[in-house]
Short mmCIF file of C-alpha atoms in Angstrom, two decimals:
data_model
loop_
_atom_site.label_atom_id
_atom_site.label_comp_id
_atom_site.label_asym_id
_atom_site.label_seq_id
_atom_site.Cartn_x
_atom_site.Cartn_y
_atom_site.Cartn_z
CA MET A 502 -78.20 -47.59 -5.35
CA SER A 503 -78.44 -44.81 -2.90
CA LEU A 504 -77.38 -45.04 0.82
CA GLU A 505 -81.01 -45.01 1.98
CA ASP A 506 -81.85 -47.89 -0.32
CA LYS A 507 -78.83 -49.92 0.96
CA ARG A 508 -80.03 -49.30 4.60
CA ASN A 509 -83.60 -50.36 3.72
CA ARG A 510 -82.39 -53.47 1.89
CA LEU A 511 -80.10 -54.32 4.93
CA GLY A 512 -82.90 -53.75 7.33
CA ALA A 513 -85.20 -56.09 5.46
CA GLU A 514 -82.60 -58.74 5.19
CA GLY A 515 -82.00 -58.47 8.97
CA ALA A 516 -85.61 -58.79 9.88
CA LYS A 517 -85.84 -61.77 7.44
CA ALA A 518 -82.93 -63.38 9.13
CA GLU A 519 -84.40 -62.65 12.65
CA SER A 520 -87.70 -64.22 11.53
CA GLY A 521 -85.90 -67.25 10.33
CA ASP A 522 -84.12 -67.58 13.48
CA LEU A 523 -87.22 -67.26 15.54
CA LYS A 524 -89.11 -69.99 13.56
CA HIS A 525 -85.95 -72.17 14.01
CA LEU A 526 -86.01 -71.70 17.73
CA GLN A 527 -89.77 -72.46 17.82
CA GLU A 528 -89.27 -75.61 15.94
CA THR A 529 -86.42 -76.62 18.21
CA SER A 530 -88.63 -75.99 21.34
CA VAL A 531 -91.28 -78.19 19.97
CA LYS A 532 -88.79 -80.90 19.26
CA LEU A 533 -87.30 -80.68 22.74
CA SER A 534 -90.73 -80.64 24.39
CA TYR A 535 -91.66 -83.89 22.43
CA GLU A 536 -88.31 -85.49 23.38
CA ILE A 537 -88.88 -84.54 27.14
CA ASP A 538 -92.37 -86.28 26.91
CA GLN A 539 -90.66 -89.40 25.60
CA LEU A 540 -88.12 -89.20 28.25
CA GLN A 541 -90.74 -88.97 30.93
CA ALA A 542 -92.65 -91.91 29.49
CA GLN A 543 -89.51 -93.99 29.33
CA LYS A 544 -88.65 -93.06 32.96
CA MET A 545 -92.13 -94.11 34.11
CA ARG A 546 -91.74 -97.40 32.25
CA LEU A 547 -88.34 -98.02 33.89
CA VAL A 548 -89.83 -97.24 37.37
CA GLN A 549 -92.47 -99.86 36.59
CA GLU A 550 -90.06 -102.48 35.54
CA ILE A 551 -87.97 -101.77 38.66
CA ALA A 552 -91.14 -102.31 40.82
CA ASP A 553 -91.92 -105.51 39.06
CA LEU A 554 -88.34 -106.75 39.60
CA GLN A 555 -88.42 -105.95 43.22
CA ALA A 556 -91.81 -107.74 43.70
CA ARG A 557 -90.28 -110.86 41.99
CA LEU A 558 -87.33 -110.69 44.39
CA ALA A 559 -89.83 -110.67 47.28
CA HIS A 560 -90.97 -114.10 46.31
CA ALA A 561 -87.72 -115.42 45.27
CA ALA A 562 -85.83 -114.20 48.48
CA PRO A 563 -87.23 -116.89 50.92
CA GLN A 564 -86.62 -119.71 48.39
CA GLU A 565 -83.07 -118.83 47.07
CA PRO A 566 -82.31 -122.49 46.09
CA GLN A 567 -85.35 -122.48 43.75
CA ALA A 568 -84.65 -119.01 42.48
CA LEU A 569 -82.09 -120.29 39.77
CA GLN A 570 -84.79 -122.80 38.22
CA PRO A 571 -86.15 -121.90 34.91
CA GLN A 572 -89.74 -121.72 35.86
CA THR A 573 -89.08 -118.64 38.38
CA ALA A 574 -88.50 -116.62 35.37
CA ARG A 575 -92.21 -116.61 34.91
CA ARG A 576 -92.87 -115.41 38.61
CA ALA A 577 -94.83 -112.20 38.78
CA HIS A 578 -95.57 -109.85 41.69
CA PRO A 579 -98.33 -110.60 44.20
CA ILE A 580 -101.89 -110.31 42.93
CA PRO A 581 -102.96 -106.80 44.10
CA LEU A 582 -105.63 -106.66 46.71
CA GLU A 583 -107.73 -103.81 45.35
CA VAL A 584 -111.26 -102.55 46.28
CA PRO A 585 -113.83 -103.82 43.60
CA ALA A 586 -114.35 -101.07 40.94
CA ALA A 587 -111.16 -99.23 42.05
CA PRO A 588 -108.41 -99.54 39.41
CA LEU A 589 -104.99 -100.46 40.46
CA PRO A 590 -103.20 -97.43 42.06
CA PHE A 591 -99.81 -95.92 41.28
CA ARG A 592 -97.03 -98.43 41.98
CA THR A 593 -94.39 -96.96 44.05
CA ARG A 594 -91.78 -98.23 46.39
CA LEU A 595 -92.97 -98.49 50.06
CA THR A 596 -89.57 -97.47 51.40
CA GLN A 597 -89.87 -93.99 49.70
CA LEU A 598 -93.27 -93.24 51.02
CA PRO A 599 -93.73 -91.91 54.60
CA VAL A 600 -96.87 -92.83 56.35
CA THR A 601 -98.82 -89.60 56.62
CA GLN A 602 -102.19 -88.76 58.09
CA PHE A 603 -103.17 -87.46 54.58
CA GLY A 604 -102.45 -90.76 53.00
CA LEU A 605 -104.53 -92.52 55.68
CA LEU A 606 -107.36 -90.07 55.17
CA PHE A 607 -107.36 -90.43 51.30
CA VAL A 608 -107.57 -94.23 51.62
CA LEU A 609 -110.35 -94.15 54.15
CA VAL A 610 -112.32 -91.75 51.85
CA SER A 611 -111.85 -94.16 48.86
CA THR A 612 -113.07 -97.05 50.95
CA LEU A 613 -116.02 -95.05 52.28
CA ALA A 614 -116.83 -93.65 48.74
CA LEU A 615 -117.03 -97.17 47.21
CA SER A 616 -118.92 -98.55 49.98
CA ILE A 617 -121.55 -95.78 49.70
CA HIS A 618 -121.52 -96.56 46.08
CA ASN A 619 -122.77 -100.16 46.87
CA VAL A 620 -125.34 -98.83 49.19
CA ILE A 621 -126.79 -96.38 46.58
CA VAL A 622 -126.82 -99.32 44.12
CA ARG A 623 -129.32 -101.02 46.42
CA MET A 624 -131.27 -97.71 46.68
CA ILE A 625 -131.66 -97.69 42.82
CA ILE A 626 -132.17 -101.31 42.18
CA GLY A 627 -134.89 -103.36 43.96
CA THR A 628 -137.90 -102.49 45.99
CA PRO A 629 -138.32 -99.24 47.84
CA ILE A 630 -136.58 -99.13 51.18
CA GLU A 631 -137.07 -97.24 54.45
CA LEU A 632 -134.16 -94.76 54.51
CA PHE A 633 -132.94 -94.54 58.06
CA GLY A 634 -136.11 -96.22 59.02
CA ILE A 635 -138.13 -93.13 58.27
CA LEU A 636 -138.48 -92.21 54.57
CA SER A 637 -139.60 -94.57 51.81
CA PHE A 638 -137.03 -94.12 48.94
CA GLY A 639 -135.54 -95.74 45.90
CA GLY A 640 -136.64 -98.72 44.01
CA PHE A 641 -136.25 -96.96 40.54
CA ILE A 642 -135.57 -100.19 38.60
CA ARG A 643 -136.10 -103.84 39.15
CA PRO A 644 -133.20 -106.40 39.47
CA SER A 645 -132.54 -107.64 35.94
CA LEU A 646 -129.68 -108.04 33.59
CA GLY A 647 -130.83 -105.28 31.36
CA ASN A 648 -131.36 -102.90 34.28
CA SER A 649 -127.94 -103.69 35.65
CA LEU A 650 -126.46 -102.93 32.31
CA LEU A 651 -128.28 -99.66 32.09
CA ILE A 652 -127.17 -98.34 35.42
CA LEU A 653 -123.55 -99.42 34.65
CA TRP A 654 -123.88 -97.54 31.27
CA MET A 655 -125.08 -94.61 33.22
CA ARG A 656 -122.26 -94.69 35.57
CA MET A 657 -119.56 -94.97 32.74
CA LEU A 658 -121.31 -92.04 30.97
CA VAL A 659 -119.97 -89.86 33.75
CA VAL A 660 -116.74 -91.66 34.57
CA VAL A 661 -115.27 -91.94 31.01
CA PRO A 662 -115.22 -88.32 30.17
CA MET A 663 -114.23 -87.14 33.60
CA MET A 664 -111.40 -89.73 33.59
CA ALA A 665 -110.11 -88.63 30.18
CA LEU A 666 -109.96 -85.04 31.61
CA VAL A 667 -107.92 -85.96 34.81
CA ALA A 668 -105.77 -88.70 33.25
CA GLY A 669 -103.34 -86.24 31.76
CA TRP A 670 -103.00 -84.38 35.24
CA LEU A 671 -102.37 -87.79 37.01
CA TYR A 672 -99.90 -89.02 34.35
CA PRO A 673 -98.84 -86.59 31.61
CA PRO A 674 -97.74 -89.16 28.91
CA VAL A 675 -101.07 -91.03 29.12
CA TRP A 676 -102.02 -90.43 25.61
CA THR A 677 -98.62 -91.23 24.18
CA ASP A 678 -98.71 -94.57 26.14
CA ILE A 679 -102.14 -95.34 24.86
CA LYS A 680 -101.25 -94.46 21.20
CA ARG A 681 -98.10 -96.91 21.69
CA LEU A 682 -100.34 -99.57 23.22
CA LEU A 683 -102.59 -99.37 20.25
CA LEU A 684 -99.90 -99.30 17.54
CA ASP A 685 -97.61 -102.08 19.19
CA ARG A 686 -96.95 -105.02 17.07
CA ASP A 687 -97.25 -107.25 20.09
CA ARG A 688 -101.04 -107.42 20.59
CA ARG A 689 -100.74 -109.22 23.87
CA PRO A 690 -100.55 -106.13 26.27
CA LEU A 691 -103.58 -104.61 24.46
CA SER A 692 -105.51 -107.92 24.59
CA ASN A 693 -104.77 -108.34 28.35
CA VAL A 694 -105.98 -104.80 29.14
CA ILE A 695 -109.16 -105.36 27.06
CA CYS A 696 -109.74 -108.69 28.65
CA SER A 697 -109.35 -107.20 32.23
CA GLY A 698 -111.88 -104.41 31.28
CA GLY A 699 -114.18 -107.20 29.87
CA PHE A 700 -114.03 -109.22 33.20
CA LEU A 701 -114.37 -106.13 35.29
CA PHE A 702 -117.64 -105.28 33.16
CA LEU A 703 -119.02 -108.69 33.91
CA SER A 704 -118.19 -108.61 37.49
CA GLN A 705 -120.01 -105.22 37.90
CA VAL A 706 -123.17 -106.28 35.97
CA LEU A 707 -123.30 -109.45 38.26
CA ILE A 708 -122.72 -107.70 41.56
CA TYR A 709 -125.53 -105.15 40.73
CA ILE A 710 -127.90 -108.00 40.28
CA ALA A 711 -126.72 -109.56 43.54
CA ILE A 712 -126.95 -106.26 45.39
CA GLY A 713 -130.51 -105.75 44.33
CA ALA A 714 -131.43 -109.34 45.36
CA ILE A 715 -129.62 -109.93 48.66
CA GLY A 716 -128.36 -106.52 49.71
CA PRO A 717 -124.91 -104.77 49.61
CA GLY A 718 -123.33 -106.15 52.74
CA VAL A 719 -123.83 -109.82 51.83
CA ALA A 720 -123.23 -109.33 48.10
CA VAL A 721 -120.01 -107.49 48.65
CA THR A 722 -118.75 -109.97 51.21
CA ILE A 723 -119.32 -112.81 48.71
CA LEU A 724 -117.60 -110.83 46.02
CA PHE A 725 -114.55 -110.68 48.20
CA MET A 726 -114.09 -114.44 47.78
CA TYR A 727 -111.86 -113.80 44.74
CA PRO A 728 -108.58 -114.89 46.51
CA LEU A 729 -110.08 -118.42 46.35
CA VAL A 730 -109.68 -118.05 42.51
CA THR A 731 -106.66 -115.83 42.15
CA VAL A 732 -104.28 -117.82 44.48
CA PRO A 733 -104.50 -121.12 42.58
CA LEU A 734 -104.51 -119.18 39.24
CA ALA A 735 -101.33 -117.26 40.21
CA TRP A 736 -99.69 -120.60 41.09
CA TRP A 737 -100.68 -122.09 37.72
CA LEU A 738 -99.81 -119.04 35.47
CA PHE A 739 -96.89 -117.30 37.25
CA GLY A 740 -95.45 -120.19 39.37
CA ASP A 741 -96.38 -118.27 42.60
CA ARG A 742 -96.64 -121.24 44.85
CA PRO A 743 -99.08 -120.57 47.71
CA THR A 744 -97.60 -120.45 51.18
CA ARG A 745 -99.25 -121.97 54.27
CA LEU A 746 -100.63 -118.55 55.17
CA ARG A 747 -102.35 -118.27 51.92
CA LEU A 748 -103.87 -121.68 52.31
CA GLY A 749 -105.19 -120.81 55.82
CA VAL A 750 -106.45 -117.59 54.38
CA MET A 751 -108.48 -119.34 51.67
CA LEU A 752 -109.89 -121.71 54.15
CA THR A 753 -111.00 -118.79 56.29
CA ILE A 754 -112.54 -116.92 53.35
CA LEU A 755 -114.37 -120.04 52.28
CA LEU A 756 -115.86 -120.44 55.76
CA GLY A 757 -116.77 -116.68 55.82
CA VAL A 758 -118.61 -116.90 52.39
CA ILE A 759 -120.53 -120.03 53.51
CA PHE A 760 -121.57 -118.37 56.74
CA THR A 761 -122.54 -115.27 54.82
CA ALA A 762 -124.51 -116.98 51.91
CA PHE A 763 -126.20 -119.63 54.07
CA PRO A 764 -129.10 -117.68 55.44
CA SER A 765 -129.85 -116.39 51.98
CA LEU A 766 -129.88 -119.94 50.45
CA LYS A 767 -131.77 -121.37 53.39
CA GLN A 768 -134.64 -119.11 52.37
CA MET A 769 -134.98 -121.20 49.25
CA GLY A 770 -136.43 -118.21 47.27
CA ALA A 771 -135.59 -117.81 43.54
CA VAL A 772 -134.55 -114.13 44.37
CA SER A 773 -132.18 -115.04 47.14
CA SER A 774 -130.60 -118.01 45.34
CA THR A 775 -130.15 -115.86 42.10
CA GLY A 776 -128.41 -113.10 44.26
CA VAL A 777 -126.09 -115.42 45.87
CA MET A 778 -125.19 -117.07 42.60
CA ALA A 779 -124.69 -113.77 40.89
CA ALA A 780 -122.37 -112.65 43.73
CA ILE A 781 -120.26 -115.73 43.57
CA PHE A 782 -119.83 -115.43 39.75
CA ALA A 783 -119.07 -111.74 40.22
CA GLY A 784 -116.30 -112.91 42.48
CA VAL A 785 -114.96 -115.27 39.91
CA ALA A 786 -115.10 -112.60 37.21
CA PHE A 787 -113.30 -110.08 39.37
CA ALA A 788 -110.57 -112.68 39.97
CA PHE A 789 -110.06 -113.03 36.23
CA TYR A 790 -109.97 -109.26 36.05
CA LEU A 791 -107.14 -109.22 38.44
CA ILE A 792 -105.18 -111.93 36.72
CA PHE A 793 -105.42 -110.18 33.30
CA MET A 794 -104.59 -106.87 34.98
CA GLN A 795 -101.55 -108.62 36.39
CA LEU A 796 -100.44 -109.53 32.93
CA GLY A 797 -101.24 -106.17 31.41
CA PHE A 798 -99.38 -104.14 33.97
CA LYS A 799 -95.99 -105.60 33.29
CA LYS A 800 -94.84 -102.72 31.05
CA LEU A 801 -97.68 -100.24 31.30
CA HIS A 802 -98.73 -97.52 33.76
CA PRO A 803 -101.91 -97.93 35.70
CA VAL A 804 -103.50 -94.64 34.46
CA PRO A 805 -103.71 -95.34 30.72
CA VAL A 806 -104.57 -98.95 31.55
CA SER A 807 -107.53 -97.83 33.88
CA LEU A 808 -108.76 -95.36 31.06
CA VAL A 809 -108.76 -98.24 28.41
CA GLN A 810 -110.67 -100.43 30.89
CA PHE A 811 -113.36 -97.74 31.61
CA VAL A 812 -113.76 -97.24 27.82
CA THR A 813 -114.05 -101.05 27.38
CA ILE A 814 -116.89 -101.21 29.98
CA PHE A 815 -118.70 -98.26 28.32
CA PHE A 816 -118.29 -99.95 24.83
CA LEU A 817 -119.62 -103.35 25.97
CA SER A 818 -122.57 -101.88 27.77
CA SER A 819 -123.50 -99.54 24.95
CA LEU A 820 -123.09 -102.49 22.52
CA ILE A 821 -125.31 -104.99 24.36
CA LEU A 822 -127.96 -102.48 25.26
CA SER A 823 -128.25 -101.60 21.56
CA LEU A 824 -128.85 -105.23 20.62
CA PRO A 825 -132.46 -106.25 19.88
CA LEU A 826 -132.58 -108.47 23.02
CA GLN A 827 -135.18 -108.86 25.61
CA LEU A 828 -132.97 -107.99 28.75
CA GLY A 829 -135.59 -106.56 30.90
CA VAL A 830 -134.71 -102.93 30.54
CA PHE A 831 -137.54 -100.83 31.97
CA VAL A 832 -137.62 -97.62 33.99
CA LEU A 833 -141.05 -96.33 35.17
CA PRO A 834 -141.64 -92.73 33.78
CA GLU A 835 -142.28 -91.14 37.12
CA LYS A 836 -138.94 -92.60 38.45
CA ARG A 837 -136.72 -91.74 35.52
CA LEU A 838 -135.34 -88.61 37.21
CA GLY A 839 -134.36 -90.54 40.37
CA PHE A 840 -132.62 -93.16 38.24
CA LEU A 841 -130.77 -90.36 36.26
CA VAL A 842 -129.61 -88.64 39.46
CA GLY A 843 -128.53 -92.05 40.93
CA GLY A 844 -126.45 -92.83 37.89
CA ILE A 845 -124.66 -89.56 38.09
CA VAL A 846 -123.96 -89.97 41.81
CA LEU A 847 -122.51 -93.46 41.14
CA GLY A 848 -120.22 -92.12 38.54
CA ALA A 849 -119.05 -89.28 40.85
CA LEU A 850 -118.37 -91.75 43.69
CA THR A 851 -116.35 -93.92 41.37
CA LEU A 852 -114.24 -91.04 40.34
CA VAL A 853 -113.76 -89.91 43.91
CA GLY A 854 -112.79 -93.35 45.06
CA TYR A 855 -110.34 -93.73 42.13
CA LEU A 856 -108.62 -90.40 42.71
CA THR A 857 -108.44 -90.68 46.56
CA ASN A 858 -107.16 -94.28 46.17
CA ASN A 859 -104.26 -93.03 44.03
CA PHE A 860 -103.41 -90.07 46.21
CA GLY A 861 -103.68 -92.29 49.31
CA VAL A 862 -101.28 -94.96 47.75
CA ARG A 863 -98.77 -92.13 47.00
CA LYS A 864 -98.44 -91.14 50.54
CA LEU A 865 -99.27 -94.39 52.31
CA GLY A 866 -97.96 -97.20 50.19
CA ALA A 867 -99.76 -99.78 48.20
CA ALA A 868 -99.46 -102.58 50.81
CA ARG A 869 -100.65 -100.47 53.81
CA ALA A 870 -103.56 -99.01 51.65
CA SER A 871 -104.71 -102.53 50.71
CA ILE A 872 -104.92 -103.40 54.30
CA ILE A 873 -107.30 -100.50 54.89
CA ALA A 874 -109.22 -101.25 51.71
CA SER A 875 -109.87 -104.87 52.81
CA SER A 876 -112.40 -103.44 55.30
CA GLY A 877 -114.68 -102.97 52.36
CA PRO A 878 -117.25 -105.64 53.29
CA VAL A 879 -117.46 -104.45 56.94
CA VAL A 880 -117.92 -100.85 55.99
CA THR A 881 -120.55 -101.85 53.41
CA ALA A 882 -122.44 -103.96 55.81
CA LEU A 883 -122.45 -101.28 58.39
CA LEU A 884 -123.73 -98.58 56.12
CA ALA A 885 -126.43 -100.98 54.85
CA VAL A 886 -127.57 -101.48 58.53
CA LEU A 887 -127.42 -97.79 59.28
CA ILE A 888 -128.81 -96.30 56.23
CA LEU A 889 -131.02 -99.01 54.75
CA HIS A 890 -131.91 -100.82 58.02
CA PHE A 891 -130.82 -104.15 56.42
CA PRO A 892 -130.75 -106.75 59.19
CA LEU A 893 -127.84 -109.03 59.53
CA LEU A 894 -128.06 -112.42 61.21
CA GLY A 895 -125.38 -113.61 63.58
CA GLU A 896 -123.84 -116.11 61.17
CA GLN A 897 -123.77 -113.47 58.60
CA MET A 898 -121.77 -111.16 60.85
CA ILE A 899 -119.34 -113.99 61.53
CA GLY A 900 -118.97 -114.66 57.82
CA ILE A 901 -118.29 -110.94 57.16
CA PHE A 902 -115.63 -110.84 59.93
CA LEU A 903 -113.97 -113.92 58.50
CA VAL A 904 -113.83 -112.68 55.07
CA THR A 905 -112.41 -109.46 56.10
CA ILE A 906 -109.80 -111.03 58.35
CA GLY A 907 -108.72 -113.33 55.40
CA VAL A 908 -108.26 -110.53 52.92
CA THR A 909 -106.54 -108.40 55.51
CA ALA A 910 -104.12 -111.27 56.26
CA LEU A 911 -103.11 -111.36 52.44
CA SER A 912 -102.47 -107.77 52.59
CA PHE A 913 -100.24 -108.20 55.56
CA GLU A 914 -98.36 -110.86 53.68
CA ARG A 915 -97.89 -108.59 50.73
CA MET A 916 -96.42 -105.90 52.95
CA ARG A 917 -94.17 -108.47 54.49
CA SER A 918 -92.93 -109.50 51.12
CA ILE A 919 -92.00 -105.96 50.39
CA ARG A 920 -90.06 -105.67 53.53
CA ARG A 921 -88.15 -108.93 52.84
CA ALA A 922 -87.26 -107.67 49.48
CA LYS A 923 -85.97 -104.40 51.09
CA ALA A 924 -84.00 -106.33 53.56
CA ALA A 925 -82.44 -108.70 50.97
CA LYS A 926 -81.48 -105.64 48.79
CA SER A 927 -79.85 -104.01 51.78
CA SER A 928 -77.86 -107.10 52.69
CA GLY A 929 -76.83 -107.58 49.05
CA THR A 930 -75.49 -103.99 49.00
#
């Protein structure tokens, strides 16, 4: 073999070895990237478990003699006070989050977006209204079970794909967590998440019927009666014994709901009575949504859970609308464009409310954010008066005020529990 042939052979072998090394480096890089994703997911789960443990300590700290009893092992953190239709935000420790103007702004925008959402629902469902007392507008569909399902389906048609796009940005291991949730041998977490989505679906359908019948301000205020259900359920399921403050808050909310609903019931009209009952059952369904969400969030991050809940709502609405049932689905041909635009706007407002709620909680803290979010009934009622010219009687204004005060007091109690947990941890160290 000539010297030139040897050089060519050595060059070919060197190139082959270099190509093999490059392929090996690429495979190693892919493996490392996968392991990094797994570590990030494990880190988020550990942060979630630490947050759960801190919340449990917040309830165990004032009752140390009972903390050693077996039933306290079943305690869970307080039921979150979230705005209806806004999924649970990121759980982060309050002590690590400075109060910033941006955080306050984000939570205010979230509350405003979801309140405007409720007002637009009334524009779409029901009789045409005088917009700002000047222009006749809306009334694209009549209040019925089928039409409420239809507008919810339209809303999810926008929310689900958009949420799927932003989920990876909010929480990179989202798809890994969803895959683990679906393949987990323990089916309870998946069942809890799907059940929470099912009850949120039921709550949304009922509140749409109520808004179309009795107006957004009254309907949303009655919906906020859910602590009357969550507090006793949390005691029964989690051993979370209600304090005197919670009992007082429950009484305040009950009085507020009575004051708010009484004028509508006094009319003795079929539409008003149906709207009040739909709002009450919507509040009960929302309470069960929070309870199942409480169970499902023990080892799961909020973003993948929220995505599964949205998909559940979309699936249920699609399934029921496809059944050969007489549900009262009807949209006039000349009003289909307005209905379509309304559904897109509702989906956009839902996504804006969700994202700003998450960003606000990151900077402001979940407890402080829930205090601001509890102003939902007041903001919705004010917007209904300003935009839709919906009149409110004196007793209804008193009722809205009482319900808002009650829900806000529960949020303050939650923040106080977190501070007690911080103090107990500091004294222990």
